[in-house]
Amino acid sequence: MIPSDMSSLASFLTSGYSLEVSVKAIPALITATPRIAPGTSIFIPYLAGEDNAARLAATTTVRGLGFEPVVHVPARRIASLEALESFLTRAANDAGIERCFVIAGDSPSPKGRFADSVSLIETGVFERSGIKHIGVGGHPEGHPVMSEAIRWQVLARKCHSIQIRGMSPLIVTQFSFDAELVLRWLQELRQRGIHHPVRVGVPGPASVATLARYAAMCGVSASASVWSRYGVSIGRLLAAPGPDGFVDRLANGLTEAHGDVSLHFFPFGGIAQTVEWMEVHRARGHSSPA
C-alpha cells in the first residue's frame, strides 16, 4: 500500500501490520486483543529458556484469539529434522499453523546439522507439514558476518527455494531507526528483481535506554544523527519516543516502485503501549485534511 495523504497513511498503519509477541507476553496480548484487528499476524519468537510445549501453547492461544500465528524457526537451534517436523505437525493440528519465519538464529554453533535457514528450507520439511508461507530476514543495516554481495545472493536463493516448493516468500526486516536507509534498501531489493511482500521492522514506543539496549543487541545503527532523526532528544532521555517520525518518513517516501510494503512492530515497551500508539497515530491520520 502506497500512502499519498494522511488518510492513506492511517490505512497504511493499520492494514496488515504484524506484531512480535513472545511466549511471556501472551497474557498482555490477551488483554489487548479487543484493540487488535482479527487476522493480524502474530510472530512468536524462539527464545532461550522456553520449550516446545510453551511455544505450542502460545501458538494455540494466538489462533484461539483470532490471530494468525507465525512461528520463528531458528536453524541453528534445531536439534533434528524429526523434532522440528513433529512440532510443526502438532502446531498444524492444534493451531492450524500455515506460516513460519525461518532464520539462521544467533547461536554461535548449530545444535544439529543446520547452520543456516537455506539448508533448513531445502529439506522440504515445511511444505510436508502444510506450511504455505515462509518469512525470511531482510537486513537494511547490513549483516554481521555476510558481505553485501553475499547477503543479496542468499536472500534471492531463499526466496527462490521457497517458491519452487510451492510456498509464498515474505521478507521481514530487522528494525531500524533510519527510514531513508530502509527506503534505499527497498529500492535496491526491487531493482534486483525481488518483488515479494516486505514487512518493515518498527520499534514500538519504549524508553531510550530500552531502545538503545535492543539496538546494541541487534547491531542496529543508533548514532547521534540517527537518534535525532528518529526523534530522540538528548535532553529527554527518560522519555519513551514512538516511531512517529520514522513511520511518517517511510510512508511519505514509498512509491509504487517499492512494491508491497507493510509494518512489523517490535513492542519493546510493551504491547499495550504499541497498540495505543497505533490508535493515536491512526486517529491523527483520519482527522487531518487530505
PDB file of C-alpha atoms in Angstrom:
ATOM      1  CA  MET A   1       0.000   0.000   0.000  1.00  0.00           C
ATOM      2  CA  ILE A   2       1.427   3.386  -1.027  1.00  0.00           C
ATOM      3  CA  PRO A   3       0.136   6.329   1.074  1.00  0.00           C
ATOM      4  CA  SER A   4      -0.394   9.618  -0.767  1.00  0.00           C
ATOM      5  CA  ASP A   5      -2.067  11.655   2.008  1.00  0.00           C
ATOM      6  CA  MET A   6      -2.782  11.490   5.736  1.00  0.00           C
ATOM      7  CA  SER A   7      -5.946   9.419   5.258  1.00  0.00           C
ATOM      8  CA  SER A   8      -3.953   6.903   3.231  1.00  0.00           C
ATOM      9  CA  LEU A   9      -1.252   6.973   5.915  1.00  0.00           C
ATOM     10  CA  ALA A  10      -3.827   5.957   8.516  1.00  0.00           C
ATOM     11  CA  SER A  11      -4.806   2.971   6.376  1.00  0.00           C
ATOM     12  CA  PHE A  12      -1.145   2.076   5.784  1.00  0.00           C
ATOM     13  CA  LEU A  13      -0.558   2.000   9.536  1.00  0.00           C
ATOM     14  CA  THR A  14      -3.356  -0.408  10.295  1.00  0.00           C
ATOM     15  CA  SER A  15      -3.763  -2.504   7.158  1.00  0.00           C
ATOM     16  CA  GLY A  16      -1.877  -5.745   7.532  1.00  0.00           C
ATOM     17  CA  TYR A  17       0.585  -4.758  10.251  1.00  0.00           C
ATOM     18  CA  SER A  18       2.032  -7.544  12.383  1.00  0.00           C
ATOM     19  CA  LEU A  19       3.365  -7.865  15.932  1.00  0.00           C
ATOM     20  CA  GLU A  20       6.240  -9.738  17.574  1.00  0.00           C
ATOM     21  CA  VAL A  21       4.908 -11.371  20.771  1.00  0.00           C
ATOM     22  CA  SER A  22       6.999 -13.618  23.000  1.00  0.00           C
ATOM     23  CA  VAL A  23       5.582 -16.544  24.940  1.00  0.00           C
ATOM     24  CA  LYS A  24       5.860 -14.488  28.159  1.00  0.00           C
ATOM     25  CA  ALA A  25       3.905 -11.634  26.582  1.00  0.00           C
ATOM     26  CA  ILE A  26       0.866 -13.766  25.669  1.00  0.00           C
ATOM     27  CA  PRO A  27      -1.125 -12.515  28.713  1.00  0.00           C
ATOM     28  CA  ALA A  28      -0.560  -8.929  27.517  1.00  0.00           C
ATOM     29  CA  LEU A  29      -1.714  -9.921  24.034  1.00  0.00           C
ATOM     30  CA  ILE A  30      -4.891 -11.416  25.516  1.00  0.00           C
ATOM     31  CA  THR A  31      -5.601  -8.126  27.306  1.00  0.00           C
ATOM     32  CA  ALA A  32      -5.007  -6.116  24.135  1.00  0.00           C
ATOM     33  CA  THR A  33      -6.997  -8.429  21.850  1.00  0.00           C
ATOM     34  CA  PRO A  34     -10.116  -6.187  21.534  1.00  0.00           C
ATOM     35  CA  ARG A  35      -7.872  -3.411  20.180  1.00  0.00           C
ATOM     36  CA  ILE A  36      -6.140  -5.527  17.525  1.00  0.00           C
ATOM     37  CA  ALA A  37      -7.751  -6.428  14.200  1.00  0.00           C
ATOM     38  CA  PRO A  38      -8.776 -10.087  13.793  1.00  0.00           C
ATOM     39  CA  GLY A  39      -6.427 -11.966  11.497  1.00  0.00           C
ATOM     40  CA  THR A  40      -3.386  -9.905  12.473  1.00  0.00           C
ATOM     41  CA  SER A  41      -0.151 -11.888  12.091  1.00  0.00           C
ATOM     42  CA  ILE A  42       1.476 -12.539  15.463  1.00  0.00           C
ATOM     43  CA  PHE A  43       5.121 -13.625  15.252  1.00  0.00           C
ATOM     44  CA  ILE A  44       6.198 -15.870  18.132  1.00  0.00           C
ATOM     45  CA  PRO A  45       9.997 -15.751  18.618  1.00  0.00           C
ATOM     46  CA  TYR A  46      12.101 -18.713  19.660  1.00  0.00           C
ATOM     47  CA  LEU A  47      13.713 -17.660  22.946  1.00  0.00           C
ATOM     48  CA  ALA A  48      16.120 -19.468  25.226  1.00  0.00           C
ATOM     49  CA  GLY A  49      14.548 -20.942  28.349  1.00  0.00           C
ATOM     50  CA  GLU A  50      11.289 -21.834  26.606  1.00  0.00           C
ATOM     51  CA  ASP A  51      10.440 -25.325  25.441  1.00  0.00           C
ATOM     52  CA  ASN A  52       8.320 -26.535  22.547  1.00  0.00           C
ATOM     53  CA  ALA A  53       5.366 -27.173  24.824  1.00  0.00           C
ATOM     54  CA  ALA A  54       5.282 -23.491  25.797  1.00  0.00           C
ATOM     55  CA  ARG A  55       5.681 -22.401  22.182  1.00  0.00           C
ATOM     56  CA  LEU A  56       2.907 -24.733  21.073  1.00  0.00           C
ATOM     57  CA  ALA A  57       0.607 -23.430  23.814  1.00  0.00           C
ATOM     58  CA  ALA A  58       1.334 -19.841  22.747  1.00  0.00           C
ATOM     59  CA  THR A  59       0.636 -20.712  19.114  1.00  0.00           C
ATOM     60  CA  THR A  60      -2.672 -22.318  20.015  1.00  0.00           C
ATOM     61  CA  THR A  61      -3.655 -19.313  22.142  1.00  0.00           C
ATOM     62  CA  VAL A  62      -2.834 -16.895  19.326  1.00  0.00           C
ATOM     63  CA  ARG A  63      -5.043 -18.875  16.945  1.00  0.00           C
ATOM     64  CA  GLY A  64      -7.813 -19.032  19.527  1.00  0.00           C
ATOM     65  CA  LEU A  65      -7.735 -15.246  19.870  1.00  0.00           C
ATOM     66  CA  GLY A  66      -8.488 -14.928  16.171  1.00  0.00           C
ATOM     67  CA  PHE A  67      -4.982 -14.022  15.024  1.00  0.00           C
ATOM     68  CA  GLU A  68      -2.592 -15.660  12.555  1.00  0.00           C
ATOM     69  CA  PRO A  69       0.332 -17.336  14.382  1.00  0.00           C
ATOM     70  CA  VAL A  70       3.767 -17.144  12.747  1.00  0.00           C
ATOM     71  CA  VAL A  71       6.338 -19.341  14.478  1.00  0.00           C
ATOM     72  CA  HIS A  72      10.044 -18.464  14.440  1.00  0.00           C
ATOM     73  CA  VAL A  73      12.266 -21.369  13.397  1.00  0.00           C
ATOM     74  CA  PRO A  74      15.999 -20.671  14.000  1.00  0.00           C
ATOM     75  CA  ALA A  75      18.000 -23.235  12.030  1.00  0.00           C
ATOM     76  CA  ARG A  76      20.957 -23.381  14.429  1.00  0.00           C
ATOM     77  CA  ARG A  77      18.711 -24.241  17.367  1.00  0.00           C
ATOM     78  CA  ILE A  78      17.051 -27.207  15.641  1.00  0.00           C
ATOM     79  CA  ALA A  79      18.400 -30.421  17.168  1.00  0.00           C
ATOM     80  CA  SER A  80      16.936 -32.672  14.476  1.00  0.00           C
ATOM     81  CA  LEU A  81      14.689 -32.545  11.459  1.00  0.00           C
ATOM     82  CA  GLU A  82      12.441 -35.138  13.063  1.00  0.00           C
ATOM     83  CA  ALA A  83      11.899 -32.985  16.153  1.00  0.00           C
ATOM     84  CA  LEU A  84      11.021 -29.964  14.033  1.00  0.00           C
ATOM     85  CA  GLU A  85       8.630 -31.966  11.848  1.00  0.00           C
ATOM     86  CA  SER A  86       6.915 -33.312  14.948  1.00  0.00           C
ATOM     87  CA  PHE A  87       6.478 -29.794  16.332  1.00  0.00           C
ATOM     88  CA  LEU A  88       5.158 -28.395  13.044  1.00  0.00           C
ATOM     89  CA  THR A  89       2.711 -31.284  12.676  1.00  0.00           C
ATOM     90  CA  ARG A  90       1.333 -30.647  16.176  1.00  0.00           C
ATOM     91  CA  ALA A  91       1.144 -26.906  15.518  1.00  0.00           C
ATOM     92  CA  ALA A  92      -0.741 -27.567  12.290  1.00  0.00           C
ATOM     93  CA  ASN A  93      -3.162 -29.945  14.004  1.00  0.00           C
ATOM     94  CA  ASP A  94      -3.716 -27.853  17.151  1.00  0.00           C
ATOM     95  CA  ALA A  95      -3.469 -24.300  15.783  1.00  0.00           C
ATOM     96  CA  GLY A  96      -3.874 -24.618  12.034  1.00  0.00           C
ATOM     97  CA  ILE A  97      -0.479 -23.017  11.535  1.00  0.00           C
ATOM     98  CA  GLU A  98       0.435 -22.167   7.940  1.00  0.00           C
ATOM     99  CA  ARG A  99       3.209 -19.607   8.440  1.00  0.00           C
ATOM    100  CA  CYS A 100       6.771 -19.741   9.743  1.00  0.00           C
ATOM    101  CA  PHE A 101       9.619 -17.266   9.989  1.00  0.00           C
ATOM    102  CA  VAL A 102      12.861 -19.098   9.229  1.00  0.00           C
ATOM    103  CA  ILE A 103      16.201 -17.599  10.280  1.00  0.00           C
ATOM    104  CA  ALA A 104      19.707 -18.853  10.977  1.00  0.00           C
ATOM    105  CA  GLY A 105      19.469 -17.777  14.618  1.00  0.00           C
ATOM    106  CA  ASP A 106      22.043 -16.155  16.878  1.00  0.00           C
ATOM    107  CA  SER A 107      23.509 -19.339  18.323  1.00  0.00           C
ATOM    108  CA  PRO A 108      27.311 -19.370  17.665  1.00  0.00           C
ATOM    109  CA  SER A 109      27.239 -23.014  16.605  1.00  0.00           C
ATOM    110  CA  PRO A 110      24.446 -25.276  15.306  1.00  0.00           C
ATOM    111  CA  LYS A 111      22.715 -27.556  17.776  1.00  0.00           C
ATOM    112  CA  GLY A 112      22.099 -30.020  14.941  1.00  0.00           C
ATOM    113  CA  ARG A 113      23.098 -30.184  11.291  1.00  0.00           C
ATOM    114  CA  PHE A 114      21.546 -26.905  10.098  1.00  0.00           C
ATOM    115  CA  ALA A 115      23.841 -23.888  10.049  1.00  0.00           C
ATOM    116  CA  ASP A 116      21.571 -21.554   8.106  1.00  0.00           C
ATOM    117  CA  SER A 117      17.985 -21.031   7.019  1.00  0.00           C
ATOM    118  CA  VAL A 118      18.590 -22.091   3.398  1.00  0.00           C
ATOM    119  CA  SER A 119      19.706 -25.576   4.406  1.00  0.00           C
ATOM    120  CA  LEU A 120      16.585 -25.970   6.528  1.00  0.00           C
ATOM    121  CA  ILE A 121      14.189 -24.692   3.869  1.00  0.00           C
ATOM    122  CA  GLU A 122      15.672 -27.062   1.292  1.00  0.00           C
ATOM    123  CA  THR A 123      14.858 -30.158   3.353  1.00  0.00           C
ATOM    124  CA  GLY A 124      11.192 -29.917   2.355  1.00  0.00           C
ATOM    125  CA  VAL A 125      10.054 -30.139   5.985  1.00  0.00           C
ATOM    126  CA  PHE A 126       7.845 -27.066   5.750  1.00  0.00           C
ATOM    127  CA  GLU A 127       5.719 -27.993   2.758  1.00  0.00           C
ATOM    128  CA  ARG A 128       5.395 -31.547   4.093  1.00  0.00           C
ATOM    129  CA  SER A 129       3.974 -30.048   7.277  1.00  0.00           C
ATOM    130  CA  GLY A 130       1.393 -27.956   5.435  1.00  0.00           C
ATOM    131  CA  ILE A 131       3.201 -24.611   5.710  1.00  0.00           C
ATOM    132  CA  LYS A 132       2.137 -22.229   2.931  1.00  0.00           C
ATOM    133  CA  HIS A 133       4.056 -19.053   3.744  1.00  0.00           C
ATOM    134  CA  ILE A 134       7.659 -18.631   4.909  1.00  0.00           C
ATOM    135  CA  GLY A 135       9.158 -15.393   6.126  1.00  0.00           C
ATOM    136  CA  VAL A 136      12.893 -14.756   5.846  1.00  0.00           C
ATOM    137  CA  GLY A 137      15.044 -11.966   7.217  1.00  0.00           C
ATOM    138  CA  GLY A 138      15.952  -8.752   5.429  1.00  0.00           C
ATOM    139  CA  HIS A 139      18.892  -6.643   6.596  1.00  0.00           C
ATOM    140  CA  PRO A 140      18.809  -2.971   5.594  1.00  0.00           C
ATOM    141  CA  GLU A 141      21.501  -2.265   8.204  1.00  0.00           C
ATOM    142  CA  GLY A 142      23.801  -4.988   6.937  1.00  0.00           C
ATOM    143  CA  HIS A 143      24.737  -8.373   8.373  1.00  0.00           C
ATOM    144  CA  PRO A 144      27.418  -9.134  10.990  1.00  0.00           C
ATOM    145  CA  VAL A 145      29.057 -11.978   9.033  1.00  0.00           C
ATOM    146  CA  MET A 146      27.986 -11.602   5.391  1.00  0.00           C
ATOM    147  CA  SER A 147      29.198  -9.101   2.813  1.00  0.00           C
ATOM    148  CA  GLU A 148      26.627  -7.059   0.924  1.00  0.00           C
ATOM    149  CA  ALA A 149      27.030  -9.143  -2.241  1.00  0.00           C
ATOM    150  CA  ILE A 150      26.645 -12.447  -0.397  1.00  0.00           C
ATOM    151  CA  ARG A 151      23.689 -11.091   1.567  1.00  0.00           C
ATOM    152  CA  TRP A 152      21.745 -10.327  -1.612  1.00  0.00           C
ATOM    153  CA  GLN A 153      22.649 -13.705  -3.121  1.00  0.00           C
ATOM    154  CA  VAL A 154      21.457 -15.573  -0.044  1.00  0.00           C
ATOM    155  CA  LEU A 155      18.187 -13.648   0.126  1.00  0.00           C
ATOM    156  CA  ALA A 156      17.443 -14.375  -3.543  1.00  0.00           C
ATOM    157  CA  ARG A 157      18.269 -18.054  -3.053  1.00  0.00           C
ATOM    158  CA  LYS A 158      15.993 -18.356  -0.019  1.00  0.00           C
ATOM    159  CA  CYS A 159      13.063 -16.754  -1.811  1.00  0.00           C
ATOM    160  CA  HIS A 160      13.610 -18.951  -4.877  1.00  0.00           C
ATOM    161  CA  SER A 161      13.824 -22.092  -2.755  1.00  0.00           C
ATOM    162  CA  ILE A 162      10.559 -21.227  -1.019  1.00  0.00           C
ATOM    163  CA  GLN A 163       8.788 -20.555  -4.306  1.00  0.00           C
ATOM    164  CA  ILE A 164       9.848 -23.715  -6.110  1.00  0.00           C
ATOM    165  CA  ARG A 165       8.451 -25.692  -3.173  1.00  0.00           C
ATOM    166  CA  GLY A 166       5.023 -24.185  -3.708  1.00  0.00           C
ATOM    167  CA  MET A 167       5.101 -21.723  -0.810  1.00  0.00           C
ATOM    168  CA  SER A 168       4.981 -17.923  -0.695  1.00  0.00           C
ATOM    169  CA  PRO A 169       8.016 -15.915   0.492  1.00  0.00           C
ATOM    170  CA  LEU A 170       7.738 -12.924   2.809  1.00  0.00           C
ATOM    171  CA  ILE A 171      10.657 -10.690   3.775  1.00  0.00           C
ATOM    172  CA  VAL A 172      10.706  -9.262   7.292  1.00  0.00           C
ATOM    173  CA  THR A 173      13.398  -6.713   8.071  1.00  0.00           C
ATOM    174  CA  GLN A 174      15.306  -6.083  11.247  1.00  0.00           C
ATOM    175  CA  PHE A 175      14.054  -2.943  12.966  1.00  0.00           C
ATOM    176  CA  SER A 176      15.734   0.346  12.136  1.00  0.00           C
ATOM    177  CA  PHE A 177      15.679   3.974  13.268  1.00  0.00           C
ATOM    178  CA  ASP A 178      16.607   5.291   9.801  1.00  0.00           C
ATOM    179  CA  ALA A 179      13.687   5.467   7.345  1.00  0.00           C
ATOM    180  CA  GLU A 180      15.842   6.777   4.492  1.00  0.00           C
ATOM    181  CA  LEU A 181      18.187   3.804   4.792  1.00  0.00           C
ATOM    182  CA  VAL A 182      15.215   1.416   4.668  1.00  0.00           C
ATOM    183  CA  LEU A 183      13.790   3.171   1.598  1.00  0.00           C
ATOM    184  CA  ARG A 184      17.135   2.841  -0.210  1.00  0.00           C
ATOM    185  CA  TRP A 185      17.279  -0.842   0.706  1.00  0.00           C
ATOM    186  CA  LEU A 186      13.733  -1.419  -0.576  1.00  0.00           C
ATOM    187  CA  GLN A 187      14.615   0.297  -3.836  1.00  0.00           C
ATOM    188  CA  GLU A 188      17.662  -1.912  -4.348  1.00  0.00           C
ATOM    189  CA  LEU A 189      15.659  -5.008  -3.411  1.00  0.00           C
ATOM    190  CA  ARG A 190      13.182  -4.305  -6.215  1.00  0.00           C
ATOM    191  CA  GLN A 191      15.922  -3.353  -8.676  1.00  0.00           C
ATOM    192  CA  ARG A 192      17.448  -6.777  -8.066  1.00  0.00           C
ATOM    193  CA  GLY A 193      14.188  -8.390  -9.150  1.00  0.00           C
ATOM    194  CA  ILE A 194      12.974  -9.466  -5.704  1.00  0.00           C
ATOM    195  CA  HIS A 195       9.323  -8.423  -5.608  1.00  0.00           C
ATOM    196  CA  HIS A 196       7.921 -10.388  -2.661  1.00  0.00           C
ATOM    197  CA  PRO A 197       5.981  -8.606   0.100  1.00  0.00           C
ATOM    198  CA  VAL A 198       8.102  -6.880   2.740  1.00  0.00           C
ATOM    199  CA  ARG A 199       7.280  -6.149   6.357  1.00  0.00           C
ATOM    200  CA  VAL A 200       9.481  -3.360   7.672  1.00  0.00           C
ATOM    201  CA  GLY A 201      10.546  -3.783  11.290  1.00  0.00           C
ATOM    202  CA  VAL A 202       9.496  -0.888  13.531  1.00  0.00           C
ATOM    203  CA  PRO A 203      10.348  -0.471  17.236  1.00  0.00           C
ATOM    204  CA  GLY A 204       7.272   0.281  19.312  1.00  0.00           C
ATOM    205  CA  PRO A 205       7.334   3.094  21.886  1.00  0.00           C
ATOM    206  CA  ALA A 206       9.911   2.430  24.602  1.00  0.00           C
ATOM    207  CA  SER A 207      12.373   4.273  26.792  1.00  0.00           C
ATOM    208  CA  VAL A 208      15.569   5.468  25.162  1.00  0.00           C
ATOM    209  CA  ALA A 209      17.532   3.063  27.362  1.00  0.00           C
ATOM    210  CA  THR A 210      15.410   0.140  26.173  1.00  0.00           C
ATOM    211  CA  LEU A 211      15.730   1.135  22.527  1.00  0.00           C
ATOM    212  CA  ALA A 212      19.500   1.540  22.899  1.00  0.00           C
ATOM    213  CA  ARG A 213      19.819  -1.866  24.545  1.00  0.00           C
ATOM    214  CA  TYR A 214      17.941  -3.648  21.760  1.00  0.00           C
ATOM    215  CA  ALA A 215      19.857  -1.704  19.122  1.00  0.00           C
ATOM    216  CA  ALA A 216      23.158  -2.860  20.619  1.00  0.00           C
ATOM    217  CA  MET A 217      21.939  -6.470  20.839  1.00  0.00           C
ATOM    218  CA  CYS A 218      20.762  -6.494  17.216  1.00  0.00           C
ATOM    219  CA  GLY A 219      23.530  -4.481  15.588  1.00  0.00           C
ATOM    220  CA  VAL A 220      21.223  -1.605  14.664  1.00  0.00           C
ATOM    221  CA  SER A 221      22.762   1.820  13.991  1.00  0.00           C
ATOM    222  CA  ALA A 222      21.984   4.365  16.698  1.00  0.00           C
ATOM    223  CA  SER A 223      24.358   7.267  16.141  1.00  0.00           C
ATOM    224  CA  ALA A 224      23.564  10.751  17.422  1.00  0.00           C
ATOM    225  CA  SER A 225      22.355  11.844  13.978  1.00  0.00           C
ATOM    226  CA  VAL A 226      20.139   8.770  13.587  1.00  0.00           C
ATOM    227  CA  TRP A 227      18.708   9.274  17.097  1.00  0.00           C
ATOM    228  CA  SER A 228      17.943  12.887  16.232  1.00  0.00           C
ATOM    229  CA  ARG A 229      16.086  11.964  13.027  1.00  0.00           C
ATOM    230  CA  TYR A 230      14.171   9.300  14.903  1.00  0.00           C
ATOM    231  CA  GLY A 231      13.002  11.853  17.475  1.00  0.00           C
ATOM    232  CA  VAL A 232      15.216  11.114  20.474  1.00  0.00           C
ATOM    233  CA  SER A 233      16.311  14.242  22.310  1.00  0.00           C
ATOM    234  CA  ILE A 234      19.485  14.027  24.374  1.00  0.00           C
ATOM    235  CA  GLY A 235      17.790  16.311  26.875  1.00  0.00           C
ATOM    236  CA  ARG A 236      14.855  13.918  27.301  1.00  0.00           C
ATOM    237  CA  LEU A 237      16.500  10.558  27.866  1.00  0.00           C
ATOM    238  CA  LEU A 238      13.718   9.432  30.202  1.00  0.00           C
ATOM    239  CA  ALA A 239      11.068   9.909  27.515  1.00  0.00           C
ATOM    240  CA  ALA A 240       9.559   6.985  25.621  1.00  0.00           C
ATOM    241  CA  PRO A 241       9.649   8.088  21.993  1.00  0.00           C
ATOM    242  CA  GLY A 242       7.344   6.469  19.496  1.00  0.00           C
ATOM    243  CA  PRO A 243       8.187   5.781  15.861  1.00  0.00           C
ATOM    244  CA  ASP A 244       6.126   8.741  14.571  1.00  0.00           C
ATOM    245  CA  GLY A 245       8.911  10.333  12.545  1.00  0.00           C
ATOM    246  CA  PHE A 246      10.241   7.034  11.232  1.00  0.00           C
ATOM    247  CA  VAL A 247       6.832   5.789  10.069  1.00  0.00           C
ATOM    248  CA  ASP A 248       5.832   9.134   8.543  1.00  0.00           C
ATOM    249  CA  ARG A 249       9.097   9.414   6.585  1.00  0.00           C
ATOM    250  CA  LEU A 250       8.830   5.809   5.457  1.00  0.00           C
ATOM    251  CA  ALA A 251       5.225   6.199   4.335  1.00  0.00           C
ATOM    252  CA  ASN A 252       5.846   9.507   2.599  1.00  0.00           C
ATOM    253  CA  GLY A 253       8.868   8.086   0.768  1.00  0.00           C
ATOM    254  CA  LEU A 254       7.149   4.986  -0.576  1.00  0.00           C
ATOM    255  CA  THR A 255       6.237   4.818  -4.250  1.00  0.00           C
ATOM    256  CA  GLU A 256       4.765   2.141  -6.487  1.00  0.00           C
ATOM    257  CA  ALA A 257       8.324   1.083  -7.284  1.00  0.00           C
ATOM    258  CA  HIS A 258       8.841  -0.021  -3.659  1.00  0.00           C
ATOM    259  CA  GLY A 259       6.158  -2.695  -4.066  1.00  0.00           C
ATOM    260  CA  ASP A 260       4.106  -4.365  -1.340  1.00  0.00           C
ATOM    261  CA  VAL A 261       5.282  -2.909   1.986  1.00  0.00           C
ATOM    262  CA  SER A 262       3.679  -3.093   5.433  1.00  0.00           C
ATOM    263  CA  LEU A 263       4.814  -2.731   9.045  1.00  0.00           C
ATOM    264  CA  HIS A 264       6.037  -5.252  11.610  1.00  0.00           C
ATOM    265  CA  PHE A 265       6.144  -3.943  15.187  1.00  0.00           C
ATOM    266  CA  PHE A 266       8.593  -4.982  17.889  1.00  0.00           C
ATOM    267  CA  PRO A 267       6.742  -3.864  21.067  1.00  0.00           C
ATOM    268  CA  PHE A 268       9.860  -3.219  23.137  1.00  0.00           C
ATOM    269  CA  GLY A 269       7.940  -1.001  25.554  1.00  0.00           C
ATOM    270  CA  GLY A 270       5.000  -3.375  25.822  1.00  0.00           C
ATOM    271  CA  ILE A 271       2.095  -4.475  23.649  1.00  0.00           C
ATOM    272  CA  ALA A 272      -0.367  -2.047  25.241  1.00  0.00           C
ATOM    273  CA  GLN A 273       1.903   0.925  24.510  1.00  0.00           C
ATOM    274  CA  THR A 274       2.407  -0.135  20.892  1.00  0.00           C
ATOM    275  CA  VAL A 275      -1.303  -0.672  20.277  1.00  0.00           C
ATOM    276  CA  GLU A 276      -2.098   2.679  21.893  1.00  0.00           C
ATOM    277  CA  TRP A 277       0.474   4.390  19.683  1.00  0.00           C
ATOM    278  CA  MET A 278      -1.164   2.802  16.628  1.00  0.00           C
ATOM    279  CA  GLU A 279      -4.585   4.077  17.682  1.00  0.00           C
ATOM    280  CA  VAL A 280      -3.359   7.632  18.290  1.00  0.00           C
ATOM    281  CA  HIS A 281      -1.391   7.782  15.056  1.00  0.00           C
ATOM    282  CA  ARG A 282      -4.282   6.345  13.063  1.00  0.00           C
ATOM    283  CA  ALA A 283      -6.684   8.899  14.590  1.00  0.00           C
ATOM    284  CA  ARG A 284      -4.262  11.705  13.691  1.00  0.00           C
ATOM    285  CA  GLY A 285      -4.248  10.488  10.105  1.00  0.00           C
ATOM    286  CA  HIS A 286      -8.016  10.275   9.879  1.00  0.00           C
ATOM    287  CA  SER A 287      -8.533  13.716  11.424  1.00  0.00           C
ATOM    288  CA  SER A 288      -6.035  15.522   9.177  1.00  0.00           C
ATOM    289  CA  PRO A 289      -7.209  17.078   5.924  1.00  0.00           C
ATOM    290  CA  ALA A 290      -6.399  15.179   2.746  1.00  0.00           C
TER     291      ALA A 290
END
